Short mmCIF file of C-alpha atoms in Angstrom, two decimals:
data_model
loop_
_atom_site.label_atom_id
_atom_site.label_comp_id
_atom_site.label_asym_id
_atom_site.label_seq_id
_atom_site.Cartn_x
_atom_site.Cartn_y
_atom_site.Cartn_z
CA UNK A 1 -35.67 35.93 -18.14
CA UNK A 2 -31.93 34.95 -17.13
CA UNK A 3 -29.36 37.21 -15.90
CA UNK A 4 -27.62 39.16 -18.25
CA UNK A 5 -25.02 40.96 -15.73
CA UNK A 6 -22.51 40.48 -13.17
CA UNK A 7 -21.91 43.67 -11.73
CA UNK A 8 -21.91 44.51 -8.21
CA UNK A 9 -25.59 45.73 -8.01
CA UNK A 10 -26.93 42.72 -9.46
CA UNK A 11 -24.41 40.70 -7.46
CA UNK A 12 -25.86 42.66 -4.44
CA UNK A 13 -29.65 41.60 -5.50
CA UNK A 14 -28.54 38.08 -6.81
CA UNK A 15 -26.94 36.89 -3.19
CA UNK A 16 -30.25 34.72 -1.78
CA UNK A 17 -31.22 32.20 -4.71
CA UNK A 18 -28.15 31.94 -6.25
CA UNK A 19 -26.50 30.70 -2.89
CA UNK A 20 -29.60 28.49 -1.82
CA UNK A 21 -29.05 27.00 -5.30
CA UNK A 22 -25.69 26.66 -4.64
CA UNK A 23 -25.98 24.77 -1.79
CA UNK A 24 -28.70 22.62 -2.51
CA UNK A 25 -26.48 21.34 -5.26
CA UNK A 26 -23.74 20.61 -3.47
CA UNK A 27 -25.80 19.20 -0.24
CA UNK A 28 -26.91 16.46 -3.67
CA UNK A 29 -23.59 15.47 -4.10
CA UNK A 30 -22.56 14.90 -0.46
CA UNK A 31 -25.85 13.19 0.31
CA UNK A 32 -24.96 10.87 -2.57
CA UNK A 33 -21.91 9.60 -1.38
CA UNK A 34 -23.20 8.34 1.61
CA UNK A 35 -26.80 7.93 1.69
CA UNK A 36 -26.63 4.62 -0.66
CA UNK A 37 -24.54 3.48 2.96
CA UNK A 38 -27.45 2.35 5.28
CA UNK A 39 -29.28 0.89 2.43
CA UNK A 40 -26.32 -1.44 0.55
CA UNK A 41 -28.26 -4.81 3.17
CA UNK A 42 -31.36 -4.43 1.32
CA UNK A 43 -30.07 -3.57 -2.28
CA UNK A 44 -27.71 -6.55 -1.81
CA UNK A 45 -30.79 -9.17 -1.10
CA UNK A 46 -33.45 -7.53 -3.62
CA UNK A 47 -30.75 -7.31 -6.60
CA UNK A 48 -28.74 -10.08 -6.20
CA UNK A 49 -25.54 -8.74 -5.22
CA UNK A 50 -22.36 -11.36 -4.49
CA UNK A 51 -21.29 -9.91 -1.28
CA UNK A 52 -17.55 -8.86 -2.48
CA UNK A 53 -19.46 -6.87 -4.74
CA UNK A 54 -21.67 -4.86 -3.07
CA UNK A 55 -18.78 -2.61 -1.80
CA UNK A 56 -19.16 -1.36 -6.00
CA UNK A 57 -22.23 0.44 -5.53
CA UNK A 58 -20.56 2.82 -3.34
CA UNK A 59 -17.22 2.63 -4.88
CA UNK A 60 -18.13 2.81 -8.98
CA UNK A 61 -19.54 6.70 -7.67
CA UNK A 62 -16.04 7.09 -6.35
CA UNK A 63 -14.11 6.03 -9.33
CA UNK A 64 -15.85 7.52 -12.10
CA UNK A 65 -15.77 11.24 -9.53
CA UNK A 66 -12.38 11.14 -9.45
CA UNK A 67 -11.36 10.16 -12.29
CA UNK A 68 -13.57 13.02 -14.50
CA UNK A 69 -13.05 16.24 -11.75
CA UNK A 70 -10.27 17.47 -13.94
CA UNK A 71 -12.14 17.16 -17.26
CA UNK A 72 -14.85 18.68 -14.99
CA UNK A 73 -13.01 21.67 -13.98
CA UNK A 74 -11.92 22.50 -17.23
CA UNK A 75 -14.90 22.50 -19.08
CA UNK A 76 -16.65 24.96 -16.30
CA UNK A 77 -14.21 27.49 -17.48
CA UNK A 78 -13.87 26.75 -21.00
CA UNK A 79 -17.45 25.85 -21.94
CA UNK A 80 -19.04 28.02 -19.22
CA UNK A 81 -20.14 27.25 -15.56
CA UNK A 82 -23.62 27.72 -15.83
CA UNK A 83 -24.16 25.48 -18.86
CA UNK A 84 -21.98 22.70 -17.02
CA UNK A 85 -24.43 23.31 -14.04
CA UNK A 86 -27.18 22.86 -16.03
CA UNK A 87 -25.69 19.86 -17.75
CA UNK A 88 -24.72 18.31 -14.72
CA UNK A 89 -27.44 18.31 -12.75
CA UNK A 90 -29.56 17.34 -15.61
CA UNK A 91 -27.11 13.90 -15.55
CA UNK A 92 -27.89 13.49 -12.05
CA UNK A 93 -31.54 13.72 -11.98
CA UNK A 94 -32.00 11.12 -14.98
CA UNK A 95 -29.31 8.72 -13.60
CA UNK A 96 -31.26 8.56 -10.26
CA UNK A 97 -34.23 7.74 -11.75
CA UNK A 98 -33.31 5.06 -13.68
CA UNK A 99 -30.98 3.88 -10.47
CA UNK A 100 -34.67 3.97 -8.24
CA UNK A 101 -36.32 1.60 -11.15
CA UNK A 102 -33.23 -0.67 -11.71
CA UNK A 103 -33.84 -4.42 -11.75
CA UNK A 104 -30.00 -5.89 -12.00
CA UNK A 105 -26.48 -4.94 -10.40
CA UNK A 106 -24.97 -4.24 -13.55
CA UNK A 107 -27.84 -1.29 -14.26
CA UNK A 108 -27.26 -0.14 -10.68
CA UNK A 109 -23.90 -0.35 -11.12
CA UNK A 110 -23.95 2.14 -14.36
CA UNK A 111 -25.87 4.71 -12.76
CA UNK A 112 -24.06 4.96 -9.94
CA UNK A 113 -21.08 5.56 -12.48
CA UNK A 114 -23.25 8.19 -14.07
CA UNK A 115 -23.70 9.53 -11.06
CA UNK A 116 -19.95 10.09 -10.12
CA UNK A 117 -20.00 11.78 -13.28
CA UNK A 118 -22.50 13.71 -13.04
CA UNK A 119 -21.12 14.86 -9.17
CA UNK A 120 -17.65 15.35 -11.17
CA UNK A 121 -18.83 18.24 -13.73
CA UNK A 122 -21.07 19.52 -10.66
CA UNK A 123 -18.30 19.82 -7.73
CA UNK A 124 -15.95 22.49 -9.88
CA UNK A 125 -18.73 23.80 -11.73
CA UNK A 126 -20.77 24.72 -8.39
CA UNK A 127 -17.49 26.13 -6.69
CA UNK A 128 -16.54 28.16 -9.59
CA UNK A 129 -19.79 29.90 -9.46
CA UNK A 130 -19.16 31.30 -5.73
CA UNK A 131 -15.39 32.28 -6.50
CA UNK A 132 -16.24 34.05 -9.30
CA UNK A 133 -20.13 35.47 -8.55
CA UNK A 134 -18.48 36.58 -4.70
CA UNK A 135 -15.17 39.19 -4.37
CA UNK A 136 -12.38 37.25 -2.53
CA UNK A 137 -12.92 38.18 1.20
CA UNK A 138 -15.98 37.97 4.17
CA UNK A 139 -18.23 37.92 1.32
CA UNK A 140 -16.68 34.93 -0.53
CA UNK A 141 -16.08 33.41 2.56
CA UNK A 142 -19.66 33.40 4.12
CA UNK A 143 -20.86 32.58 0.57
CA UNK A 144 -18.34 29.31 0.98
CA UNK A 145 -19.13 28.77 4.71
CA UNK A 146 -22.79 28.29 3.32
CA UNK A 147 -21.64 25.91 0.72
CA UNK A 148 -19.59 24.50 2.92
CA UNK A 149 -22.54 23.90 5.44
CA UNK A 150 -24.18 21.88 3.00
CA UNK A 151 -20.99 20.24 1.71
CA UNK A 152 -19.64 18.66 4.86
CA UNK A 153 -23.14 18.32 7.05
CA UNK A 154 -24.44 16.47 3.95
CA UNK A 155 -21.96 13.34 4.41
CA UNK A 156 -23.37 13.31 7.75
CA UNK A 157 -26.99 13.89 7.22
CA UNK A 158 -26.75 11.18 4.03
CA UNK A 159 -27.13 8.24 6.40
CA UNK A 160 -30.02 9.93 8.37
CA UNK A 161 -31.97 10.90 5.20
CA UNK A 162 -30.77 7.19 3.90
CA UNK A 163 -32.28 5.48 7.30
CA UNK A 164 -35.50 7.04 7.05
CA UNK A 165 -36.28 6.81 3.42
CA UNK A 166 -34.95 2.90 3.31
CA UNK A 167 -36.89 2.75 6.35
CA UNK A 168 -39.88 3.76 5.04
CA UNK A 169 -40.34 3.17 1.62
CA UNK A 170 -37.56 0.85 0.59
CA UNK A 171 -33.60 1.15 -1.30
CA UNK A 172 -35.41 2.43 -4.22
CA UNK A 173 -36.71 5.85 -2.81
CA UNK A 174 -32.49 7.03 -1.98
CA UNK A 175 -31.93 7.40 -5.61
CA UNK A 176 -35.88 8.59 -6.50
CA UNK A 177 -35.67 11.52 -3.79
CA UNK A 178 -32.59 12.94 -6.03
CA UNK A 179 -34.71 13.50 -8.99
CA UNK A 180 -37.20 16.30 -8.16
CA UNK A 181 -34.64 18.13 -6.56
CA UNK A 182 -31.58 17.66 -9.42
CA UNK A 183 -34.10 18.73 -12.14
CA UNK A 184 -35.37 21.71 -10.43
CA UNK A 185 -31.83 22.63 -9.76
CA UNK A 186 -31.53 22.15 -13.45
CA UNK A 187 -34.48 24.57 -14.29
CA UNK A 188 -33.17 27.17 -11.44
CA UNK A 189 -28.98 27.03 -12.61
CA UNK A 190 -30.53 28.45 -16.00
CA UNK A 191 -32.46 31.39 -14.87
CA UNK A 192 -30.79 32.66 -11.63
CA UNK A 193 -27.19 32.50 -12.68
CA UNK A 194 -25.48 34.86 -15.04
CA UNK A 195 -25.07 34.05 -18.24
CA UNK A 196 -22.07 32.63 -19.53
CA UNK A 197 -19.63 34.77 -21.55
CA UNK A 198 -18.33 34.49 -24.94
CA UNK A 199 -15.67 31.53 -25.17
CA UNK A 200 -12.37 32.87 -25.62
CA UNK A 201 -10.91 31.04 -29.07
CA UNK A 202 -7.27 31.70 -27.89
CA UNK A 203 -8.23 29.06 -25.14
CA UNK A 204 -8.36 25.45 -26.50
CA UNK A 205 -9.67 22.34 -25.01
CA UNK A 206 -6.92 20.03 -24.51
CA UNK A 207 -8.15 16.91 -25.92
CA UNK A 208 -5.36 14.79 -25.52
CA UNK A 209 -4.72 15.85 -22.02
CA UNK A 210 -8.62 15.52 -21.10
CA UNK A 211 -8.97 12.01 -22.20
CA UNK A 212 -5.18 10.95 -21.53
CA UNK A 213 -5.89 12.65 -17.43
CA UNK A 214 -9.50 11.22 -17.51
CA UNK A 215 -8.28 7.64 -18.13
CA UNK A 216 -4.81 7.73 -16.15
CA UNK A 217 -7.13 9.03 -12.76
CA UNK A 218 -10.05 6.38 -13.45
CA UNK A 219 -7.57 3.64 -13.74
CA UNK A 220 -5.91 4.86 -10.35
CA UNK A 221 -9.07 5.48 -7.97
CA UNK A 222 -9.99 2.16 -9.63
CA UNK A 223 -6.61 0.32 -8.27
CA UNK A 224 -6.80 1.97 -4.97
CA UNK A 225 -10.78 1.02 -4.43
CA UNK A 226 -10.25 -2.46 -5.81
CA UNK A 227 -6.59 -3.93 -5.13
CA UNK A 228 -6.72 -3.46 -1.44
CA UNK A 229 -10.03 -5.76 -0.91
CA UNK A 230 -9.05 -8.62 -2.76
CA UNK A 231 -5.14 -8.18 -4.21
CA UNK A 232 -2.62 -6.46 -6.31
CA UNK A 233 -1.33 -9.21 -8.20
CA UNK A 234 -4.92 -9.97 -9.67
CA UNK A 235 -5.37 -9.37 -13.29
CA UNK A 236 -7.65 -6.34 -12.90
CA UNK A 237 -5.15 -4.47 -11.06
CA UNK A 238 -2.21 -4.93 -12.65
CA UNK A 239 -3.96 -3.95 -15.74
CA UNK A 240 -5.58 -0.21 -13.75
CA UNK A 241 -2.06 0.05 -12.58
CA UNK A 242 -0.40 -0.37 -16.26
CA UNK A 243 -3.14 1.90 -17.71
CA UNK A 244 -2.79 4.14 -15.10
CA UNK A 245 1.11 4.83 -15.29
CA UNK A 246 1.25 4.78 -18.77
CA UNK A 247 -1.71 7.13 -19.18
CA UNK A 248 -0.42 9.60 -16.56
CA UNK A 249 2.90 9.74 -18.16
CA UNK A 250 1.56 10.31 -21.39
CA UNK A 251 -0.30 13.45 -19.76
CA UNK A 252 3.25 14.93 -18.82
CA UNK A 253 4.31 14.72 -22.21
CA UNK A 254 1.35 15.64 -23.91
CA UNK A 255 1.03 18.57 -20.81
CA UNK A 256 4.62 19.90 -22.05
CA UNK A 257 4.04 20.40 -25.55
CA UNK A 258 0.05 21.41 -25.59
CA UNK A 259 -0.01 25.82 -26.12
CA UNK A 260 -3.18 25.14 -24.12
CA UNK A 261 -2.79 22.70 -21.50
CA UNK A 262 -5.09 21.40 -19.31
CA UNK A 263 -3.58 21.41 -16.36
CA UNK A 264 -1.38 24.90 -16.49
CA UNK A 265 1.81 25.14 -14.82
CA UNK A 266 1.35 28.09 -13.06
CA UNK A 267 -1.27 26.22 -11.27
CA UNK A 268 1.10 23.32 -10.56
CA UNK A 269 3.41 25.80 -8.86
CA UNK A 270 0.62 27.98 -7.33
CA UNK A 271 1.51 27.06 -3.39
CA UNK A 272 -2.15 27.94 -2.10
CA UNK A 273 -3.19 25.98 -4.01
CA UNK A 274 -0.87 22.59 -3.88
CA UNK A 275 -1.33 23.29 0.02
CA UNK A 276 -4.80 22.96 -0.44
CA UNK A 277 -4.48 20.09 -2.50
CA UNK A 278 -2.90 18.00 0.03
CA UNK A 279 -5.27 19.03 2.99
CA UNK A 280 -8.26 18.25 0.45
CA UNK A 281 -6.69 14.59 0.25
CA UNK A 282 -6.15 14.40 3.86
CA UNK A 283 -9.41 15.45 5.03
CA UNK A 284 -11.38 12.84 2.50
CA UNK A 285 -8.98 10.13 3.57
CA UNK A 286 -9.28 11.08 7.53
CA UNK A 287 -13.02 12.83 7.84
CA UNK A 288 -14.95 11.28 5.38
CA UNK A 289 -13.64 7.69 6.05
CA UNK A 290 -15.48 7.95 9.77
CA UNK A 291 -18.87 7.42 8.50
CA UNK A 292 -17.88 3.90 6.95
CA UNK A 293 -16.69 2.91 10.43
CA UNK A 294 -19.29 4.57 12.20
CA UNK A 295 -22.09 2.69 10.39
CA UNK A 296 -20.48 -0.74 10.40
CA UNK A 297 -20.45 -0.05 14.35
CA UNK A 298 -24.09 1.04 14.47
CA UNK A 299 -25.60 -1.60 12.59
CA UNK A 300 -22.98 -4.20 13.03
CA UNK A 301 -21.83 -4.12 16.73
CA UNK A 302 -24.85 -2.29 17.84
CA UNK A 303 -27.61 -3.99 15.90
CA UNK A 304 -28.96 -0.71 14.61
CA UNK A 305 -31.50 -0.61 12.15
CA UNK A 306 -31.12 1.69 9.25
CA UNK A 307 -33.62 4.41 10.55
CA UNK A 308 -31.85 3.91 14.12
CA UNK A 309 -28.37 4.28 12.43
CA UNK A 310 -29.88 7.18 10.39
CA UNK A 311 -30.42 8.82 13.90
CA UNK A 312 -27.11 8.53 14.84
CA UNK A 313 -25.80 11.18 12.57
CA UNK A 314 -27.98 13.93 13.17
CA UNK A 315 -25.55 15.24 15.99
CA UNK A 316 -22.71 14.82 13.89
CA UNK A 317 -24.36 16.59 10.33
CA UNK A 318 -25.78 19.65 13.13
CA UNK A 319 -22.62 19.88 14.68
CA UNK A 320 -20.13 20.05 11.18
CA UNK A 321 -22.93 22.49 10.31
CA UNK A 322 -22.08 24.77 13.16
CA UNK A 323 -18.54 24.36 12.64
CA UNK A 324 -18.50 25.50 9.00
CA UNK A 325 -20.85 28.51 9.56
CA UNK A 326 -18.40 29.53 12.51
CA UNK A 327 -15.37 29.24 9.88
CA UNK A 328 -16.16 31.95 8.16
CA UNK A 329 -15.79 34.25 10.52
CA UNK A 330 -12.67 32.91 12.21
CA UNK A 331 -10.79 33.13 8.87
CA UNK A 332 -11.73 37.33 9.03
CA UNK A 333 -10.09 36.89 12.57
CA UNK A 334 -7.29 34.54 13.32
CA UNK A 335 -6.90 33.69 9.36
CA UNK A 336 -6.77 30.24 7.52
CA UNK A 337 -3.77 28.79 8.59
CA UNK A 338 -4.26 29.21 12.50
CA UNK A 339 -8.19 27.73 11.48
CA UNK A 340 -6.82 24.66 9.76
CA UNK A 341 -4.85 23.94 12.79
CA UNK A 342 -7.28 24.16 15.08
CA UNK A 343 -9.78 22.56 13.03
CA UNK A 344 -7.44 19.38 12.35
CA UNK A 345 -6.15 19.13 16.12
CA UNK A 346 -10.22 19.16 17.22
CA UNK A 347 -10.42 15.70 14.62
CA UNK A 348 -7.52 14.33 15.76
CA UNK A 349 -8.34 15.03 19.49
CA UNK A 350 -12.02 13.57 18.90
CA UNK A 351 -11.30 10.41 17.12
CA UNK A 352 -8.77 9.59 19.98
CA UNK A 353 -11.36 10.53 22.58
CA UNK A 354 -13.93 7.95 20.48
CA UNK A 355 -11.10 5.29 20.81
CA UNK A 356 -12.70 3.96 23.96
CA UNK A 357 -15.67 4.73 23.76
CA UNK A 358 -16.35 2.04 20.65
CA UNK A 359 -17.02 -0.90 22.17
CA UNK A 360 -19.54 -3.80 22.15
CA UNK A 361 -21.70 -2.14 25.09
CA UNK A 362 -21.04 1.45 25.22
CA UNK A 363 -24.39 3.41 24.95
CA UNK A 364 -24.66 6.59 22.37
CA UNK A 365 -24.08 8.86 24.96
CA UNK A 366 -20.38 7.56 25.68
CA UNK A 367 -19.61 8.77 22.03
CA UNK A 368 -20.99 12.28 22.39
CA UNK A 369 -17.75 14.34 23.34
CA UNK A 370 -16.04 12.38 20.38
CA UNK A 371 -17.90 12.69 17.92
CA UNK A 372 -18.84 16.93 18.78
CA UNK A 373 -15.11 17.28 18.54
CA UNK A 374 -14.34 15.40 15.23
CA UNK A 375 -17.55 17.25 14.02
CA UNK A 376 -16.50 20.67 14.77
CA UNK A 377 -12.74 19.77 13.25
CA UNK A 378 -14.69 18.78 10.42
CA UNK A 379 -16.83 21.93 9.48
CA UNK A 380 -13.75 24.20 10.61
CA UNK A 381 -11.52 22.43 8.12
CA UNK A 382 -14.14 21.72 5.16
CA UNK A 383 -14.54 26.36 5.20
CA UNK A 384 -11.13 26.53 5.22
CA UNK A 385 -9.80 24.48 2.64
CA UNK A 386 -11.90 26.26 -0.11
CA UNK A 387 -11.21 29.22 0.84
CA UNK A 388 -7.51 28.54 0.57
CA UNK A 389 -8.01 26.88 -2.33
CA UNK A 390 -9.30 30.05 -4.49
CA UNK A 391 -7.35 32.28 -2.72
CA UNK A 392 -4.76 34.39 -5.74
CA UNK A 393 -6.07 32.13 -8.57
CA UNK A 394 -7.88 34.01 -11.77
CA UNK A 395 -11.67 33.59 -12.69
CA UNK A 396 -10.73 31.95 -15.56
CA UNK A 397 -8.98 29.03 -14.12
CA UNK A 398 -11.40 28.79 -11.02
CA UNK A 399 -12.99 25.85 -12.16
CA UNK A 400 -9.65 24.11 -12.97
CA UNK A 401 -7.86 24.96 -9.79
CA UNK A 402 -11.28 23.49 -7.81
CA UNK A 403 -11.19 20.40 -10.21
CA UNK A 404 -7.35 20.21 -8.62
CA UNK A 405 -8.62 20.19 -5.00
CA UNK A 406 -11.79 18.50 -5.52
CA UNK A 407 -9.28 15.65 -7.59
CA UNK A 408 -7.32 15.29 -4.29
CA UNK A 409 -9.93 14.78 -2.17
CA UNK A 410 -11.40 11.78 -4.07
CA UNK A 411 -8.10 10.37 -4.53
CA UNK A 412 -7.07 10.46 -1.10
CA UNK A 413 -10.59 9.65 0.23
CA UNK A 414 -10.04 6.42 -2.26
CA UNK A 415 -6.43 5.72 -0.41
CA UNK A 416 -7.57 6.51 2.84
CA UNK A 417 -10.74 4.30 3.65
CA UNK A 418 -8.39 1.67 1.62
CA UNK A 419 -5.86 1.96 3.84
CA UNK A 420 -7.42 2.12 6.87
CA UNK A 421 -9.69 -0.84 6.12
CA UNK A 422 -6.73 -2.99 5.50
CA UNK A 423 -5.16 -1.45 8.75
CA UNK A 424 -7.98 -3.07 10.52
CA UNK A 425 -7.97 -6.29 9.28
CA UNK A 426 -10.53 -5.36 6.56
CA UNK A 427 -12.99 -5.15 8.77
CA UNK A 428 -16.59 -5.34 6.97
CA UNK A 429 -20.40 -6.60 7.31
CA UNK A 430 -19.74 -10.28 7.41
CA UNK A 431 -16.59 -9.46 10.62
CA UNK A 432 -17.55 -10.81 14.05
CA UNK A 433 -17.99 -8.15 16.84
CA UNK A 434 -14.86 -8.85 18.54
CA UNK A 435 -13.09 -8.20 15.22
CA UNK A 436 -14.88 -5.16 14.05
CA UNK A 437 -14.36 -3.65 17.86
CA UNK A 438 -10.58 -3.99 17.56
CA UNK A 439 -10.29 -2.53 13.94
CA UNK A 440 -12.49 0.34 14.91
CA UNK A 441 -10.00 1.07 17.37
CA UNK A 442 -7.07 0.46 15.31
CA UNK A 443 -8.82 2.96 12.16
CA UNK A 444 -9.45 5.64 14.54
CA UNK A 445 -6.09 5.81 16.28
CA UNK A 446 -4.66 6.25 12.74
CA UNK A 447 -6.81 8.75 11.77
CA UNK A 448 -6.32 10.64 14.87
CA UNK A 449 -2.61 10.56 14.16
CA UNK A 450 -2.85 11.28 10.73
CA UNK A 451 -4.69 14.54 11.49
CA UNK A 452 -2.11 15.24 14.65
CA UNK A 453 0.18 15.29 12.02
CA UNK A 454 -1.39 17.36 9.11
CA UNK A 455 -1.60 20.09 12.58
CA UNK A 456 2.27 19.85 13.16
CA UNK A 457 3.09 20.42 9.22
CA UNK A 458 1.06 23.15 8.67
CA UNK A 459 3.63 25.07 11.07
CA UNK A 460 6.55 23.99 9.44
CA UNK A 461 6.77 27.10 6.53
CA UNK A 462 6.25 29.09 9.25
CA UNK A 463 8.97 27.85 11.34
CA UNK A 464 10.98 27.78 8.59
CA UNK A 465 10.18 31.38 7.94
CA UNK A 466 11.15 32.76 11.37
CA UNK A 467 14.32 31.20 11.75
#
């Protein structure tokens, strides 16, 4: 029998499952960024991959994310977040297995597309749920330190899971392993989540906007993934870049005369909210770009195999654990902003410290205090965000204002790892050591910077304030 009501007693008797469900879902998404990572060498040789393109089997998840959170967002709240649970884990769990039996890049290719989409009507879907099933305050916040848990550990513990499953049973079994587990969260979403209520009519999908957003966004994570590796005078990206101006202007004016938009201004002004916006895009572009590094310095510099490399990230995935289950808590205490800080100045602080340590000899150990510092900066900030994020906005616009953060952080996850590849000479696979050594170093003091500065900014309102 599903749930029929939301009120605080059956909130109160509702808090285990729901949450676990929660969690697992978005652990699926985070694992499936980066546990395809450690297993690209051997879907390369059995496919058939041309090595320029083997960089798409990540990146066509990261384009087709991005450019469908918004659409994602707003059809949580318009057609109801636990049918767009249902719907999009259902999408996951068939794309998977069809990715674990495909035969050719260009299948492989299409379901990790269908994939990204999948993980873009999941993200806002999954987060709406906890704003709106948990009361703003220690119980939202230990419901999104939970989900945060398995957010942020999950980009770590992708490339152990990825290690030992490539290591074991082949490339095949990293999309397989998703299907069990997306369909039963498929089955579960139904029965353990309330039902959805009544559509309001007064509230209109935007059409125009939706497809006009959904196009302008695709085209520009497409341009960002694609122009830095091989050029931005090549035919493909002046073409994203066209689409993408044209279609994003063409959401301002269709955005100015829609009754219904679908992205509201009072969103746009909201200030939590564009805050959190901007910290969503630096975290992915900072954060999430380390694993990329990371593994290219396992496997590459070290000679790492992929369970070996898989290894490597336990301490990392326990230790972002531990710093999003202690976020929750710290918010209650010192509050987000002071948390942020802290959380940011522990990355920036641990990336410098693993500046030289990464080197062609240094054993594991050397990168311990390094990476337990980025890793605690990581958790910290990953609580923190969302919880800024939903702070003051309605429950009917939950799932549009996380489509908004959740937007940011594949865009700037997209510019980031871009930018920082280029920064170090576009380091990759094929680079020699001495190469990949030196652009390690060069990535890492940028990101350390980058977060040093994020620290010093959040400060400035409150400066601004006092004086």
């Amino acid at each position: 029998m599903s749930v029929t009501t939301a009120g605080p007693a059956a909130v109160r008797r509702r808090l285990g499952l729901p949450m676990v469900v929660l969690a697992v879902a978005q652990l699926v998404i985070s694992l499936d960024h980066s546990i395809v990572y450690v297993a690209l060498p051997q879907i390369g040789a059995s496919l058939g991959f041309v090595d320029h393109d083997l960089q798409w089997v990540v990146s066509a998840y990261v384009v087709a994310t991005g450019g469908f959170l918004l659409l994602g967002g707003r059809a949580a709240d318009l057609l109801g977040r636990r049918r767009m649970f249902v719907v999009a884990t259902s999408v996951y769990g068939l794309a998977s297995l069809v990715g674990g039996l495909a035969q050719s890049p260009g299948v492989l290719l299409c379901v990790r597309a269908a994939q990204g989409l999948g993980g873009a009507l999941l993200f806002p879907a999954t987060l709406a749920l906890i704003n709106t099933t948990y009361a703003e305050g220690p119980s939202r916040n230990r419901a999104l330190a939970l989900w945060g848990a398995a957010g942020a550990g999950g980009l770590c513990l992708g490339s152990l899971l990825g290690g030992a499953l490539v290591h074991s049973y082949g490339w095949p079994s990293v999309f397989l392993v998703n299907v069990p587990v997306a369909l039963a969260l498929a089955v579960l979403g139904r029965f353990v989540f309330a039902v959805d209520p009544v559509p309001d009519r007064r509230r209109r999908f935007d059409v125009a906007g939706s497809l006009t957003a959904t196009a302008g966004l695709t085209s520009l994570v497409f341009l960002l993934v694609y122009a830095p590796a091989v050029g931005w005078t090549r035919p493909a990206a002046l073409i994203a870049g066209t689409l993408a101006l044209l279609s994003l202007f063409l959401l301002v004016v269709i955005e100015a005369r829609t009754p219904g938009p679908l992205l509201p201004v009072r969103l746009l002004r909201h200030r939590g909210l564009a805050a959190a916006a901007a910290l969503a895009a630096l975290f992915s572009a900072t954060f999430s770009s380390l694993p990329y590094f990371l593994t290219l310095y396992f496997q590459t510099v070290r000679g790492y195999d992929a369970l070996a490399t898989g290894l490597c990230f336990l301490l990392p995935a326990l230790v972002v654990a531990a710093g999003t289950q202690a976020g929750a808590p710290a918010v209650s205490r010192f509050g987000v902003r002071p948390l942020l800080a802290g959380g940011l100045g522990a990355g920036a602080a641990g990336t410098l410290a693993l500046v030289p340590a990464v080197s062609a000899q240094s054993p594991y150990g050397v990168l311990v205090p390094g990476i337990v510092l980025t890793s605690l900066g990581q958790g910290a900030v990953w609580t923190a965000l969302w919880i800024a994020a939903a702070r003051g906005i309605s429950p009917g616009d939950q799932g549009m204002a996380s489509g908004i953060a959740s937007t940011s952080l594949q865009v700037g996850g997209a510019v980031g790892l871009a930018l920082l590849v280029a920064a170090a000479s576009g380091i990759g696979a094929e680079s020699s050591i001495p190469v990949l050594v030196d652009g390690m170093r060069v990535a890492l003091l940028l990101t350390s910077g980058a977060l040093t500065l994020g620290m010093l900014l959040l400060f400035v309102p409150r400066s601004r304030a006092a004086a």
